[in-house]
mmCIF file with all atom_site columns, C-alpha atoms in Angstrom:
data_model
loop_
_atom_site.group_PDB
_atom_site.id
_atom_site.type_symbol
_atom_site.label_atom_id
_atom_site.label_alt_id
_atom_site.label_comp_id
_atom_site.label_asym_id
_atom_site.label_entity_id
_atom_site.label_seq_id
_atom_site.pdbx_PDB_ins_code
_atom_site.Cartn_x
_atom_site.Cartn_y
_atom_site.Cartn_z
_atom_site.occupancy
_atom_site.B_iso_or_equiv
_atom_site.pdbx_formal_charge
_atom_site.auth_seq_id
_atom_site.auth_comp_id
_atom_site.auth_asym_id
_atom_site.auth_atom_id
_atom_site.pdbx_PDB_model_num
ATOM 1   C CA . UNK A 1 1   ? -0.005  0.039  0.033   1.00 0.00 ? 1   UNK A CA 1
ATOM 2   C CA . UNK A 1 2   ? 1.633   3.141  -1.142  1.00 0.00 ? 2   UNK A CA 1
ATOM 3   C CA . UNK A 1 3   ? -0.661  5.548  0.528   1.00 0.00 ? 3   UNK A CA 1
ATOM 4   C CA . UNK A 1 4   ? -0.356  7.666  3.651   1.00 0.00 ? 4   UNK A CA 1
ATOM 5   C CA . UNK A 1 5   ? -0.969  5.554  6.741   1.00 0.00 ? 5   UNK A CA 1
ATOM 6   C CA . UNK A 1 6   ? -2.520  7.084  9.772   1.00 0.00 ? 6   UNK A CA 1
ATOM 7   C CA . UNK A 1 7   ? -3.074  5.390  13.147  1.00 0.00 ? 7   UNK A CA 1
ATOM 8   C CA . UNK A 1 8   ? -5.065  4.849  15.019  1.00 0.00 ? 8   UNK A CA 1
ATOM 9   C CA . UNK A 1 9   ? -8.202  5.467  12.980  1.00 0.00 ? 9   UNK A CA 1
ATOM 10  C CA . UNK A 1 10  ? -10.162 6.146  16.127  1.00 0.00 ? 10  UNK A CA 1
ATOM 11  C CA . UNK A 1 11  ? -8.808  7.379  19.470  1.00 0.00 ? 11  UNK A CA 1
ATOM 12  C CA . UNK A 1 12  ? -10.764 8.066  22.618  1.00 0.00 ? 12  UNK A CA 1
ATOM 13  C CA . UNK A 1 13  ? -9.163  10.042 25.439  1.00 0.00 ? 13  UNK A CA 1
ATOM 14  C CA . UNK A 1 14  ? -10.371 11.323 28.720  1.00 0.00 ? 14  UNK A CA 1
ATOM 15  C CA . UNK A 1 15  ? -9.844  14.986 29.530  1.00 0.00 ? 15  UNK A CA 1
ATOM 16  C CA . UNK A 1 16  ? -6.337  15.629 30.713  1.00 0.00 ? 16  UNK A CA 1
ATOM 17  C CA . UNK A 1 17  ? -4.760  12.596 29.005  1.00 0.00 ? 17  UNK A CA 1
ATOM 18  C CA . UNK A 1 18  ? -2.221  12.763 26.105  1.00 0.00 ? 18  UNK A CA 1
ATOM 19  C CA . UNK A 1 19  ? -3.091  11.825 22.536  1.00 0.00 ? 19  UNK A CA 1
ATOM 20  C CA . UNK A 1 20  ? -0.410  10.666 20.044  1.00 0.00 ? 20  UNK A CA 1
ATOM 21  C CA . UNK A 1 21  ? -1.333  10.482 16.382  1.00 0.00 ? 21  UNK A CA 1
ATOM 22  C CA . UNK A 1 22  ? 0.898   8.824  13.917  1.00 0.00 ? 22  UNK A CA 1
ATOM 23  C CA . UNK A 1 23  ? 1.378   9.342  10.153  1.00 0.00 ? 23  UNK A CA 1
ATOM 24  C CA . UNK A 1 24  ? 3.626   7.403  7.841   1.00 0.00 ? 24  UNK A CA 1
ATOM 25  C CA . UNK A 1 25  ? 3.962   9.339  4.539   1.00 0.00 ? 25  UNK A CA 1
ATOM 26  C CA . UNK A 1 26  ? 3.935   7.873  1.080   1.00 0.00 ? 26  UNK A CA 1
ATOM 27  C CA . UNK A 1 27  ? 7.419   6.149  0.575   1.00 0.00 ? 27  UNK A CA 1
ATOM 28  C CA . UNK A 1 28  ? 9.782   8.744  -0.810  1.00 0.00 ? 28  UNK A CA 1
ATOM 29  C CA . UNK A 1 29  ? 7.711   11.774 0.237   1.00 0.00 ? 29  UNK A CA 1
ATOM 30  C CA . UNK A 1 30  ? 9.751   14.062 2.586   1.00 0.00 ? 30  UNK A CA 1
ATOM 31  C CA . UNK A 1 31  ? 7.047   16.788 3.164   1.00 0.00 ? 31  UNK A CA 1
ATOM 32  C CA . UNK A 1 32  ? 4.340   16.148 5.750   1.00 0.00 ? 32  UNK A CA 1
ATOM 33  C CA . UNK A 1 33  ? 1.301   18.277 6.586   1.00 0.00 ? 33  UNK A CA 1
ATOM 34  C CA . UNK A 1 34  ? -1.175  18.074 9.456   1.00 0.00 ? 34  UNK A CA 1
ATOM 35  C CA . UNK A 1 35  ? -4.735  19.417 9.193   1.00 0.00 ? 35  UNK A CA 1
ATOM 36  C CA . UNK A 1 36  ? -7.666  19.337 11.539  1.00 0.00 ? 36  UNK A CA 1
ATOM 37  C CA . UNK A 1 37  ? -11.322 19.112 10.617  1.00 0.00 ? 37  UNK A CA 1
ATOM 38  C CA . UNK A 1 38  ? -13.712 20.308 13.454  1.00 0.00 ? 38  UNK A CA 1
ATOM 39  C CA . UNK A 1 39  ? -17.401 19.303 13.156  1.00 0.00 ? 39  UNK A CA 1
ATOM 40  C CA . UNK A 1 40  ? -19.087 21.342 10.359  1.00 0.00 ? 40  UNK A CA 1
ATOM 41  C CA . UNK A 1 41  ? -15.822 22.901 9.457   1.00 0.00 ? 41  UNK A CA 1
ATOM 42  C CA . UNK A 1 42  ? -13.325 22.654 6.728   1.00 0.00 ? 42  UNK A CA 1
ATOM 43  C CA . UNK A 1 43  ? -9.642  21.517 6.929   1.00 0.00 ? 43  UNK A CA 1
ATOM 44  C CA . UNK A 1 44  ? -7.575  23.799 8.906   1.00 0.00 ? 44  UNK A CA 1
ATOM 45  C CA . UNK A 1 45  ? -3.773  23.812 8.411   1.00 0.00 ? 45  UNK A CA 1
ATOM 46  C CA . UNK A 1 46  ? -1.899  22.969 11.540  1.00 0.00 ? 46  UNK A CA 1
ATOM 47  C CA . UNK A 1 47  ? 1.772   22.328 10.692  1.00 0.00 ? 47  UNK A CA 1
ATOM 48  C CA . UNK A 1 48  ? 4.151   21.509 7.868   1.00 0.00 ? 48  UNK A CA 1
ATOM 49  C CA . UNK A 1 49  ? 7.238   19.483 8.514   1.00 0.00 ? 49  UNK A CA 1
ATOM 50  C CA . UNK A 1 50  ? 10.218  18.027 6.559   1.00 0.00 ? 50  UNK A CA 1
ATOM 51  C CA . UNK A 1 51  ? 12.508  15.373 8.021   1.00 0.00 ? 51  UNK A CA 1
ATOM 52  C CA . UNK A 1 52  ? 13.747  16.518 11.400  1.00 0.00 ? 52  UNK A CA 1
ATOM 53  C CA . UNK A 1 53  ? 12.507  20.144 10.698  1.00 0.00 ? 53  UNK A CA 1
ATOM 54  C CA . UNK A 1 54  ? 9.349   22.085 11.435  1.00 0.00 ? 54  UNK A CA 1
ATOM 55  C CA . UNK A 1 55  ? 8.876   24.381 8.428   1.00 0.00 ? 55  UNK A CA 1
ATOM 56  C CA . UNK A 1 56  ? 5.690   26.186 9.435   1.00 0.00 ? 56  UNK A CA 1
ATOM 57  C CA . UNK A 1 57  ? 3.652   25.686 12.575  1.00 0.00 ? 57  UNK A CA 1
ATOM 58  C CA . UNK A 1 58  ? 1.552   28.794 12.226  1.00 0.00 ? 58  UNK A CA 1
ATOM 59  C CA . UNK A 1 59  ? -1.640  26.839 12.482  1.00 0.00 ? 59  UNK A CA 1
ATOM 60  C CA . UNK A 1 60  ? -0.813  24.987 15.692  1.00 0.00 ? 60  UNK A CA 1
ATOM 61  C CA . UNK A 1 61  ? -2.251  26.163 18.977  1.00 0.00 ? 61  UNK A CA 1
ATOM 62  C CA . UNK A 1 62  ? 0.543   27.554 21.078  1.00 0.00 ? 62  UNK A CA 1
ATOM 63  C CA . UNK A 1 63  ? 0.097   25.290 24.034  1.00 0.00 ? 63  UNK A CA 1
ATOM 64  C CA . UNK A 1 64  ? -0.428  21.530 24.345  1.00 0.00 ? 64  UNK A CA 1
ATOM 65  C CA . UNK A 1 65  ? 0.248   20.701 20.758  1.00 0.00 ? 65  UNK A CA 1
ATOM 66  C CA . UNK A 1 66  ? 3.487   19.579 19.181  1.00 0.00 ? 66  UNK A CA 1
ATOM 67  C CA . UNK A 1 67  ? 4.574   17.744 16.090  1.00 0.00 ? 67  UNK A CA 1
ATOM 68  C CA . UNK A 1 68  ? 7.748   16.030 14.958  1.00 0.00 ? 68  UNK A CA 1
ATOM 69  C CA . UNK A 1 69  ? 8.958   14.199 11.824  1.00 0.00 ? 69  UNK A CA 1
ATOM 70  C CA . UNK A 1 70  ? 12.103  12.319 12.887  1.00 0.00 ? 70  UNK A CA 1
ATOM 71  C CA . UNK A 1 71  ? 14.706  10.956 10.514  1.00 0.00 ? 71  UNK A CA 1
ATOM 72  C CA . UNK A 1 72  ? 13.390  7.503  11.007  1.00 0.00 ? 72  UNK A CA 1
ATOM 73  C CA . UNK A 1 73  ? 9.822   6.609  11.665  1.00 0.00 ? 73  UNK A CA 1
ATOM 74  C CA . UNK A 1 74  ? 6.446   8.216  11.314  1.00 0.00 ? 74  UNK A CA 1
ATOM 75  C CA . UNK A 1 75  ? 5.576   11.904 11.893  1.00 0.00 ? 75  UNK A CA 1
ATOM 76  C CA . UNK A 1 76  ? 3.817   12.250 15.338  1.00 0.00 ? 76  UNK A CA 1
ATOM 77  C CA . UNK A 1 77  ? 1.253   14.922 16.347  1.00 0.00 ? 77  UNK A CA 1
ATOM 78  C CA . UNK A 1 78  ? 1.058   15.042 20.105  1.00 0.00 ? 78  UNK A CA 1
ATOM 79  C CA . UNK A 1 79  ? -1.719  16.767 22.081  1.00 0.00 ? 79  UNK A CA 1
ATOM 80  C CA . UNK A 1 80  ? -1.104  17.001 25.808  1.00 0.00 ? 80  UNK A CA 1
ATOM 81  C CA . UNK A 1 81  ? -3.857  17.363 28.469  1.00 0.00 ? 81  UNK A CA 1
ATOM 82  C CA . UNK A 1 82  ? -6.571  17.049 25.898  1.00 0.00 ? 82  UNK A CA 1
ATOM 83  C CA . UNK A 1 83  ? -9.833  19.014 26.287  1.00 0.00 ? 83  UNK A CA 1
ATOM 84  C CA . UNK A 1 84  ? -13.327 18.337 24.776  1.00 0.00 ? 84  UNK A CA 1
ATOM 85  C CA . UNK A 1 85  ? -12.622 21.120 22.144  1.00 0.00 ? 85  UNK A CA 1
ATOM 86  C CA . UNK A 1 86  ? -9.698  18.890 20.660  1.00 0.00 ? 86  UNK A CA 1
ATOM 87  C CA . UNK A 1 87  ? -12.257 16.354 19.442  1.00 0.00 ? 87  UNK A CA 1
ATOM 88  C CA . UNK A 1 88  ? -11.876 16.473 15.708  1.00 0.00 ? 88  UNK A CA 1
ATOM 89  C CA . UNK A 1 89  ? -10.612 14.478 12.679  1.00 0.00 ? 89  UNK A CA 1
ATOM 90  C CA . UNK A 1 90  ? -6.929  14.907 12.205  1.00 0.00 ? 90  UNK A CA 1
ATOM 91  C CA . UNK A 1 91  ? -5.626  14.375 8.691   1.00 0.00 ? 91  UNK A CA 1
ATOM 92  C CA . UNK A 1 92  ? -2.069  13.986 7.558   1.00 0.00 ? 92  UNK A CA 1
ATOM 93  C CA . UNK A 1 93  ? -0.944  14.538 3.945   1.00 0.00 ? 93  UNK A CA 1
ATOM 94  C CA . UNK A 1 94  ? 2.432   14.036 2.325   1.00 0.00 ? 94  UNK A CA 1
ATOM 95  C CA . UNK A 1 95  ? 4.061   15.272 -0.853  1.00 0.00 ? 95  UNK A CA 1
ATOM 96  C CA . UNK A 1 96  ? 7.342   14.552 -2.648  1.00 0.00 ? 96  UNK A CA 1
ATOM 97  C CA . UNK A 1 97  ? 8.133   18.263 -2.579  1.00 0.00 ? 97  UNK A CA 1
ATOM 98  C CA . UNK A 1 98  ? 6.211   21.442 -1.858  1.00 0.00 ? 98  UNK A CA 1
ATOM 99  C CA . UNK A 1 99  ? 4.278   21.319 -4.989  1.00 0.00 ? 99  UNK A CA 1
ATOM 100 C CA . UNK A 1 100 ? 0.767   20.840 -3.565  1.00 0.00 ? 100 UNK A CA 1
ATOM 101 C CA . UNK A 1 101 ? 0.440   17.359 -4.972  1.00 0.00 ? 101 UNK A CA 1
ATOM 102 C CA . UNK A 1 102 ? -0.870  16.193 -1.492  1.00 0.00 ? 102 UNK A CA 1
ATOM 103 C CA . UNK A 1 103 ? -1.813  12.585 -0.766  1.00 0.00 ? 103 UNK A CA 1
ATOM 104 C CA . UNK A 1 104 ? -4.057  12.466 2.281   1.00 0.00 ? 104 UNK A CA 1
ATOM 105 C CA . UNK A 1 105 ? -4.324  9.658  4.813   1.00 0.00 ? 105 UNK A CA 1
ATOM 106 C CA . UNK A 1 106 ? -7.817  8.487  6.111   1.00 0.00 ? 106 UNK A CA 1
ATOM 107 C CA . UNK A 1 107 ? -7.474  10.499 9.237   1.00 0.00 ? 107 UNK A CA 1
ATOM 108 C CA . UNK A 1 108 ? -7.549  9.859  13.043  1.00 0.00 ? 108 UNK A CA 1
ATOM 109 C CA . UNK A 1 109 ? -10.830 10.725 14.685  1.00 0.00 ? 109 UNK A CA 1
ATOM 110 C CA . UNK A 1 110 ? -10.111 11.902 18.178  1.00 0.00 ? 110 UNK A CA 1
ATOM 111 C CA . UNK A 1 111 ? -12.889 11.958 20.686  1.00 0.00 ? 111 UNK A CA 1
ATOM 112 C CA . UNK A 1 112 ? -12.251 13.441 24.119  1.00 0.00 ? 112 UNK A CA 1
ATOM 113 C CA . UNK A 1 113 ? -14.721 12.357 26.825  1.00 0.00 ? 113 UNK A CA 1
ATOM 114 C CA . UNK B 2 1   ? -9.546  34.443 8.684   1.00 0.00 ? 1   UNK B CA 1
ATOM 115 C CA . UNK B 2 2   ? -11.087 32.263 5.940   1.00 0.00 ? 2   UNK B CA 1
ATOM 116 C CA . UNK B 2 3   ? -9.279  33.075 2.733   1.00 0.00 ? 3   UNK B CA 1
ATOM 117 C CA . UNK B 2 4   ? -11.060 30.339 0.706   1.00 0.00 ? 4   UNK B CA 1
ATOM 118 C CA . UNK B 2 5   ? -14.780 30.298 0.994   1.00 0.00 ? 5   UNK B CA 1
ATOM 119 C CA . UNK B 2 6   ? -17.345 27.871 -0.207  1.00 0.00 ? 6   UNK B CA 1
ATOM 120 C CA . UNK B 2 7   ? -20.609 29.595 0.505   1.00 0.00 ? 7   UNK B CA 1
ATOM 121 C CA . UNK B 2 8   ? -22.937 26.626 -0.368  1.00 0.00 ? 8   UNK B CA 1
ATOM 122 C CA . UNK B 2 9   ? -22.824 24.014 2.377   1.00 0.00 ? 9   UNK B CA 1
ATOM 123 C CA . UNK B 2 10  ? -24.817 21.612 0.274   1.00 0.00 ? 10  UNK B CA 1
ATOM 124 C CA . UNK B 2 11  ? -26.063 20.986 -3.291  1.00 0.00 ? 11  UNK B CA 1
ATOM 125 C CA . UNK B 2 12  ? -28.513 18.500 -4.683  1.00 0.00 ? 12  UNK B CA 1
ATOM 126 C CA . UNK B 2 13  ? -28.557 17.519 -8.369  1.00 0.00 ? 13  UNK B CA 1
ATOM 127 C CA . UNK B 2 14  ? -30.356 14.961 -10.438 1.00 0.00 ? 14  UNK B CA 1
ATOM 128 C CA . UNK B 2 15  ? -28.355 12.200 -12.021 1.00 0.00 ? 15  UNK B CA 1
ATOM 129 C CA . UNK B 2 16  ? -27.299 13.269 -15.642 1.00 0.00 ? 16  UNK B CA 1
ATOM 130 C CA . UNK B 2 17  ? -27.418 16.916 -14.898 1.00 0.00 ? 17  UNK B CA 1
ATOM 131 C CA . UNK B 2 18  ? -24.642 19.365 -14.360 1.00 0.00 ? 18  UNK B CA 1
ATOM 132 C CA . UNK B 2 19  ? -23.260 20.031 -10.811 1.00 0.00 ? 19  UNK B CA 1
ATOM 133 C CA . UNK B 2 20  ? -21.658 23.471 -10.377 1.00 0.00 ? 20  UNK B CA 1
ATOM 134 C CA . UNK B 2 21  ? -19.665 23.953 -7.150  1.00 0.00 ? 21  UNK B CA 1
ATOM 135 C CA . UNK B 2 22  ? -18.401 27.472 -6.459  1.00 0.00 ? 22  UNK B CA 1
ATOM 136 C CA . UNK B 2 23  ? -15.468 28.843 -4.510  1.00 0.00 ? 23  UNK B CA 1
ATOM 137 C CA . UNK B 2 24  ? -14.227 32.317 -3.780  1.00 0.00 ? 24  UNK B CA 1
ATOM 138 C CA . UNK B 2 25  ? -10.909 33.459 -2.471  1.00 0.00 ? 25  UNK B CA 1
ATOM 139 C CA . UNK B 2 26  ? -9.633  36.664 -1.018  1.00 0.00 ? 26  UNK B CA 1
ATOM 140 C CA . UNK B 2 27  ? -5.739  36.546 -1.430  1.00 0.00 ? 27  UNK B CA 1
ATOM 141 C CA . UNK B 2 28  ? -4.689  37.619 -4.888  1.00 0.00 ? 28  UNK B CA 1
ATOM 142 C CA . UNK B 2 29  ? -1.328  35.962 -4.257  1.00 0.00 ? 29  UNK B CA 1
ATOM 143 C CA . UNK B 2 30  ? -2.893  32.484 -4.639  1.00 0.00 ? 30  UNK B CA 1
ATOM 144 C CA . UNK B 2 31  ? -1.437  30.932 -7.802  1.00 0.00 ? 31  UNK B CA 1
ATOM 145 C CA . UNK B 2 32  ? -2.673  27.446 -7.811  1.00 0.00 ? 32  UNK B CA 1
ATOM 146 C CA . UNK B 2 33  ? -6.079  26.034 -7.052  1.00 0.00 ? 33  UNK B CA 1
ATOM 147 C CA . UNK B 2 34  ? -7.214  22.523 -6.445  1.00 0.00 ? 34  UNK B CA 1
ATOM 148 C CA . UNK B 2 35  ? -10.479 20.529 -5.834  1.00 0.00 ? 35  UNK B CA 1
ATOM 149 C CA . UNK B 2 36  ? -10.629 17.565 -3.485  1.00 0.00 ? 36  UNK B CA 1
ATOM 150 C CA . UNK B 2 37  ? -13.316 15.049 -2.996  1.00 0.00 ? 37  UNK B CA 1
ATOM 151 C CA . UNK B 2 38  ? -14.023 13.427 0.324   1.00 0.00 ? 38  UNK B CA 1
ATOM 152 C CA . UNK B 2 39  ? -16.217 10.426 1.181   1.00 0.00 ? 39  UNK B CA 1
ATOM 153 C CA . UNK B 2 40  ? -17.312 9.825  4.781   1.00 0.00 ? 40  UNK B CA 1
ATOM 154 C CA . UNK B 2 41  ? -14.564 8.294  7.056   1.00 0.00 ? 41  UNK B CA 1
ATOM 155 C CA . UNK B 2 42  ? -11.936 8.725  4.291   1.00 0.00 ? 42  UNK B CA 1
ATOM 156 C CA . UNK B 2 43  ? -9.232  11.374 3.598   1.00 0.00 ? 43  UNK B CA 1
ATOM 157 C CA . UNK B 2 44  ? -9.716  13.761 0.786   1.00 0.00 ? 44  UNK B CA 1
ATOM 158 C CA . UNK B 2 45  ? -8.577  12.747 -2.641  1.00 0.00 ? 45  UNK B CA 1
ATOM 159 C CA . UNK B 2 46  ? -7.240  15.030 -5.276  1.00 0.00 ? 46  UNK B CA 1
ATOM 160 C CA . UNK B 2 47  ? -9.610  15.691 -8.199  1.00 0.00 ? 47  UNK B CA 1
ATOM 161 C CA . UNK B 2 48  ? -8.485  18.456 -10.518 1.00 0.00 ? 48  UNK B CA 1
ATOM 162 C CA . UNK B 2 49  ? -6.346  21.583 -10.255 1.00 0.00 ? 49  UNK B CA 1
ATOM 163 C CA . UNK B 2 50  ? -5.730  24.797 -12.231 1.00 0.00 ? 50  UNK B CA 1
ATOM 164 C CA . UNK B 2 51  ? -2.868  27.213 -12.398 1.00 0.00 ? 51  UNK B CA 1
ATOM 165 C CA . UNK B 2 52  ? -3.553  30.957 -12.225 1.00 0.00 ? 52  UNK B CA 1
ATOM 166 C CA . UNK B 2 53  ? -2.133  31.410 -15.801 1.00 0.00 ? 53  UNK B CA 1
ATOM 167 C CA . UNK B 2 54  ? -5.176  29.404 -17.106 1.00 0.00 ? 54  UNK B CA 1
ATOM 168 C CA . UNK B 2 55  ? -8.895  30.031 -17.051 1.00 0.00 ? 55  UNK B CA 1
ATOM 169 C CA . UNK B 2 56  ? -10.034 26.503 -17.694 1.00 0.00 ? 56  UNK B CA 1
ATOM 170 C CA . UNK B 2 57  ? -8.847  22.972 -17.081 1.00 0.00 ? 57  UNK B CA 1
ATOM 171 C CA . UNK B 2 58  ? -10.772 19.807 -18.128 1.00 0.00 ? 58  UNK B CA 1
ATOM 172 C CA . UNK B 2 59  ? -10.449 16.195 -17.174 1.00 0.00 ? 59  UNK B CA 1
ATOM 173 C CA . UNK B 2 60  ? -13.177 13.889 -18.303 1.00 0.00 ? 60  UNK B CA 1
ATOM 174 C CA . UNK B 2 61  ? -16.456 14.858 -16.653 1.00 0.00 ? 61  UNK B CA 1
ATOM 175 C CA . UNK B 2 62  ? -14.736 17.428 -14.586 1.00 0.00 ? 62  UNK B CA 1
ATOM 176 C CA . UNK B 2 63  ? -13.878 21.000 -15.492 1.00 0.00 ? 63  UNK B CA 1
ATOM 177 C CA . UNK B 2 64  ? -12.524 23.783 -13.355 1.00 0.00 ? 64  UNK B CA 1
ATOM 178 C CA . UNK B 2 65  ? -12.980 27.441 -14.320 1.00 0.00 ? 65  UNK B CA 1
ATOM 179 C CA . UNK B 2 66  ? -10.929 30.280 -12.884 1.00 0.00 ? 66  UNK B CA 1
ATOM 180 C CA . UNK B 2 67  ? -11.905 33.975 -12.921 1.00 0.00 ? 67  UNK B CA 1
ATOM 181 C CA . UNK B 2 68  ? -9.021  35.751 -11.496 1.00 0.00 ? 68  UNK B CA 1
ATOM 182 C CA . UNK B 2 69  ? -10.534 39.261 -11.656 1.00 0.00 ? 69  UNK B CA 1
ATOM 183 C CA . UNK B 2 70  ? -13.498 38.036 -9.591  1.00 0.00 ? 70  UNK B CA 1
ATOM 184 C CA . UNK B 2 71  ? -11.305 35.720 -7.420  1.00 0.00 ? 71  UNK B CA 1
ATOM 185 C CA . UNK B 2 72  ? -13.769 32.931 -8.166  1.00 0.00 ? 72  UNK B CA 1
ATOM 186 C CA . UNK B 2 73  ? -13.405 29.395 -9.382  1.00 0.00 ? 73  UNK B CA 1
ATOM 187 C CA . UNK B 2 74  ? -15.945 26.742 -10.061 1.00 0.00 ? 74  UNK B CA 1
ATOM 188 C CA . UNK B 2 75  ? -16.037 22.959 -10.559 1.00 0.00 ? 75  UNK B CA 1
ATOM 189 C CA . UNK B 2 76  ? -18.408 21.640 -13.172 1.00 0.00 ? 76  UNK B CA 1
ATOM 190 C CA . UNK B 2 77  ? -19.380 17.854 -13.173 1.00 0.00 ? 77  UNK B CA 1
ATOM 191 C CA . UNK B 2 78  ? -21.288 16.756 -16.188 1.00 0.00 ? 78  UNK B CA 1
ATOM 192 C CA . UNK B 2 79  ? -23.017 14.450 -16.352 1.00 0.00 ? 79  UNK B CA 1
ATOM 193 C CA . UNK B 2 80  ? -23.422 13.990 -12.653 1.00 0.00 ? 80  UNK B CA 1
ATOM 194 C CA . UNK B 2 81  ? -23.498 10.457 -11.320 1.00 0.00 ? 81  UNK B CA 1
ATOM 195 C CA . UNK B 2 82  ? -24.667 9.056  -7.946  1.00 0.00 ? 82  UNK B CA 1
ATOM 196 C CA . UNK B 2 83  ? -21.064 8.102  -7.113  1.00 0.00 ? 83  UNK B CA 1
ATOM 197 C CA . UNK B 2 84  ? -20.137 11.796 -7.269  1.00 0.00 ? 84  UNK B CA 1
ATOM 198 C CA . UNK B 2 85  ? -22.017 12.310 -3.980  1.00 0.00 ? 85  UNK B CA 1
ATOM 199 C CA . UNK B 2 86  ? -19.354 13.355 -1.524  1.00 0.00 ? 86  UNK B CA 1
ATOM 200 C CA . UNK B 2 87  ? -18.084 16.581 0.030   1.00 0.00 ? 87  UNK B CA 1
ATOM 201 C CA . UNK B 2 88  ? -15.982 18.799 -2.336  1.00 0.00 ? 88  UNK B CA 1
ATOM 202 C CA . UNK B 2 89  ? -13.250 20.999 -0.993  1.00 0.00 ? 89  UNK B CA 1
ATOM 203 C CA . UNK B 2 90  ? -11.756 23.883 -2.825  1.00 0.00 ? 90  UNK B CA 1
ATOM 204 C CA . UNK B 2 91  ? -8.117  24.675 -1.960  1.00 0.00 ? 91  UNK B CA 1
ATOM 205 C CA . UNK B 2 92  ? -5.636  27.407 -2.848  1.00 0.00 ? 92  UNK B CA 1
ATOM 206 C CA . UNK B 2 93  ? -1.874  27.438 -2.611  1.00 0.00 ? 93  UNK B CA 1
ATOM 207 C CA . UNK B 2 94  ? -0.759  29.445 0.370   1.00 0.00 ? 94  UNK B CA 1
ATOM 208 C CA . UNK B 2 95  ? 2.909   30.419 1.105   1.00 0.00 ? 95  UNK B CA 1
ATOM 209 C CA . UNK B 2 96  ? 3.605   27.141 2.724   1.00 0.00 ? 96  UNK B CA 1
ATOM 210 C CA . UNK B 2 97  ? 0.594   24.891 2.505   1.00 0.00 ? 97  UNK B CA 1
ATOM 211 C CA . UNK B 2 98  ? -2.855  24.622 0.988   1.00 0.00 ? 98  UNK B CA 1
ATOM 212 C CA . UNK B 2 99  ? -5.785  26.667 2.327   1.00 0.00 ? 99  UNK B CA 1
ATOM 213 C CA . UNK B 2 100 ? -9.046  24.785 2.222   1.00 0.00 ? 100 UNK B CA 1
ATOM 214 C CA . UNK B 2 101 ? -12.622 25.976 2.181   1.00 0.00 ? 101 UNK B CA 1
ATOM 215 C CA . UNK B 2 102 ? -15.331 24.470 4.418   1.00 0.00 ? 102 UNK B CA 1
ATOM 216 C CA . UNK B 2 103 ? -16.571 22.116 1.653   1.00 0.00 ? 103 UNK B CA 1
ATOM 217 C CA . UNK B 2 104 ? -19.808 21.654 -0.214  1.00 0.00 ? 104 UNK B CA 1
ATOM 218 C CA . UNK B 2 105 ? -21.772 18.463 0.177   1.00 0.00 ? 105 UNK B CA 1
ATOM 219 C CA . UNK B 2 106 ? -22.910 17.173 -3.170  1.00 0.00 ? 106 UNK B CA 1
ATOM 220 C CA . UNK B 2 107 ? -25.862 14.850 -3.393  1.00 0.00 ? 107 UNK B CA 1
ATOM 221 C CA . UNK B 2 108 ? -26.704 13.312 -6.754  1.00 0.00 ? 108 UNK B CA 1
ATOM 222 C CA . UNK B 2 109 ? -30.081 11.702 -6.817  1.00 0.00 ? 109 UNK B CA 1
ATOM 223 C CA . UNK B 2 110 ? -31.248 9.008  -9.197  1.00 0.00 ? 110 UNK B CA 1
#
């Protein structure tokens, strides 16, 4: 399967817990993007990463959210001390370069109870 | 600050007819536009794109029109098929990443 793999597909967390969302890009893609879709909303850009570098995190909340894309392994979006408002679908996309030819994963649906 | 706007949350069209989905943008620096299609519980999939140097791009049943002076683009699907029922997102190239609209839910009825 050459697509973007996101796991888990569904994640339930209690308020105050941590959520870790994983994204394995298409093989050979070195650019990863994270987007969030809140209910009844569009896709909101969160962060753009290349291997070992955060290129643009202008869409990330300043607190509790962090992202990484290490040299080896998947990209991780980490949300600490989750709150109900974090409940959303989180989509990862990858591209071979910054040419907007995104391939999206199926998303992780986070529910905070 | 919503720079890409899709003002119609939903659209219903009969099978065989034309579907027209609209999108407006505010940033004149955008130079590349894309349409994505999304089924429930799946990620968006790329459908068609257009560069700002063109005013039309066609791919089978799908055509995208760009009116730069009006900062408006539209996606035409003809003839519409029930399998086209999905949410369609308009996107524009930002400085670093794509900016998406809120989507239009298209329902094609038999």
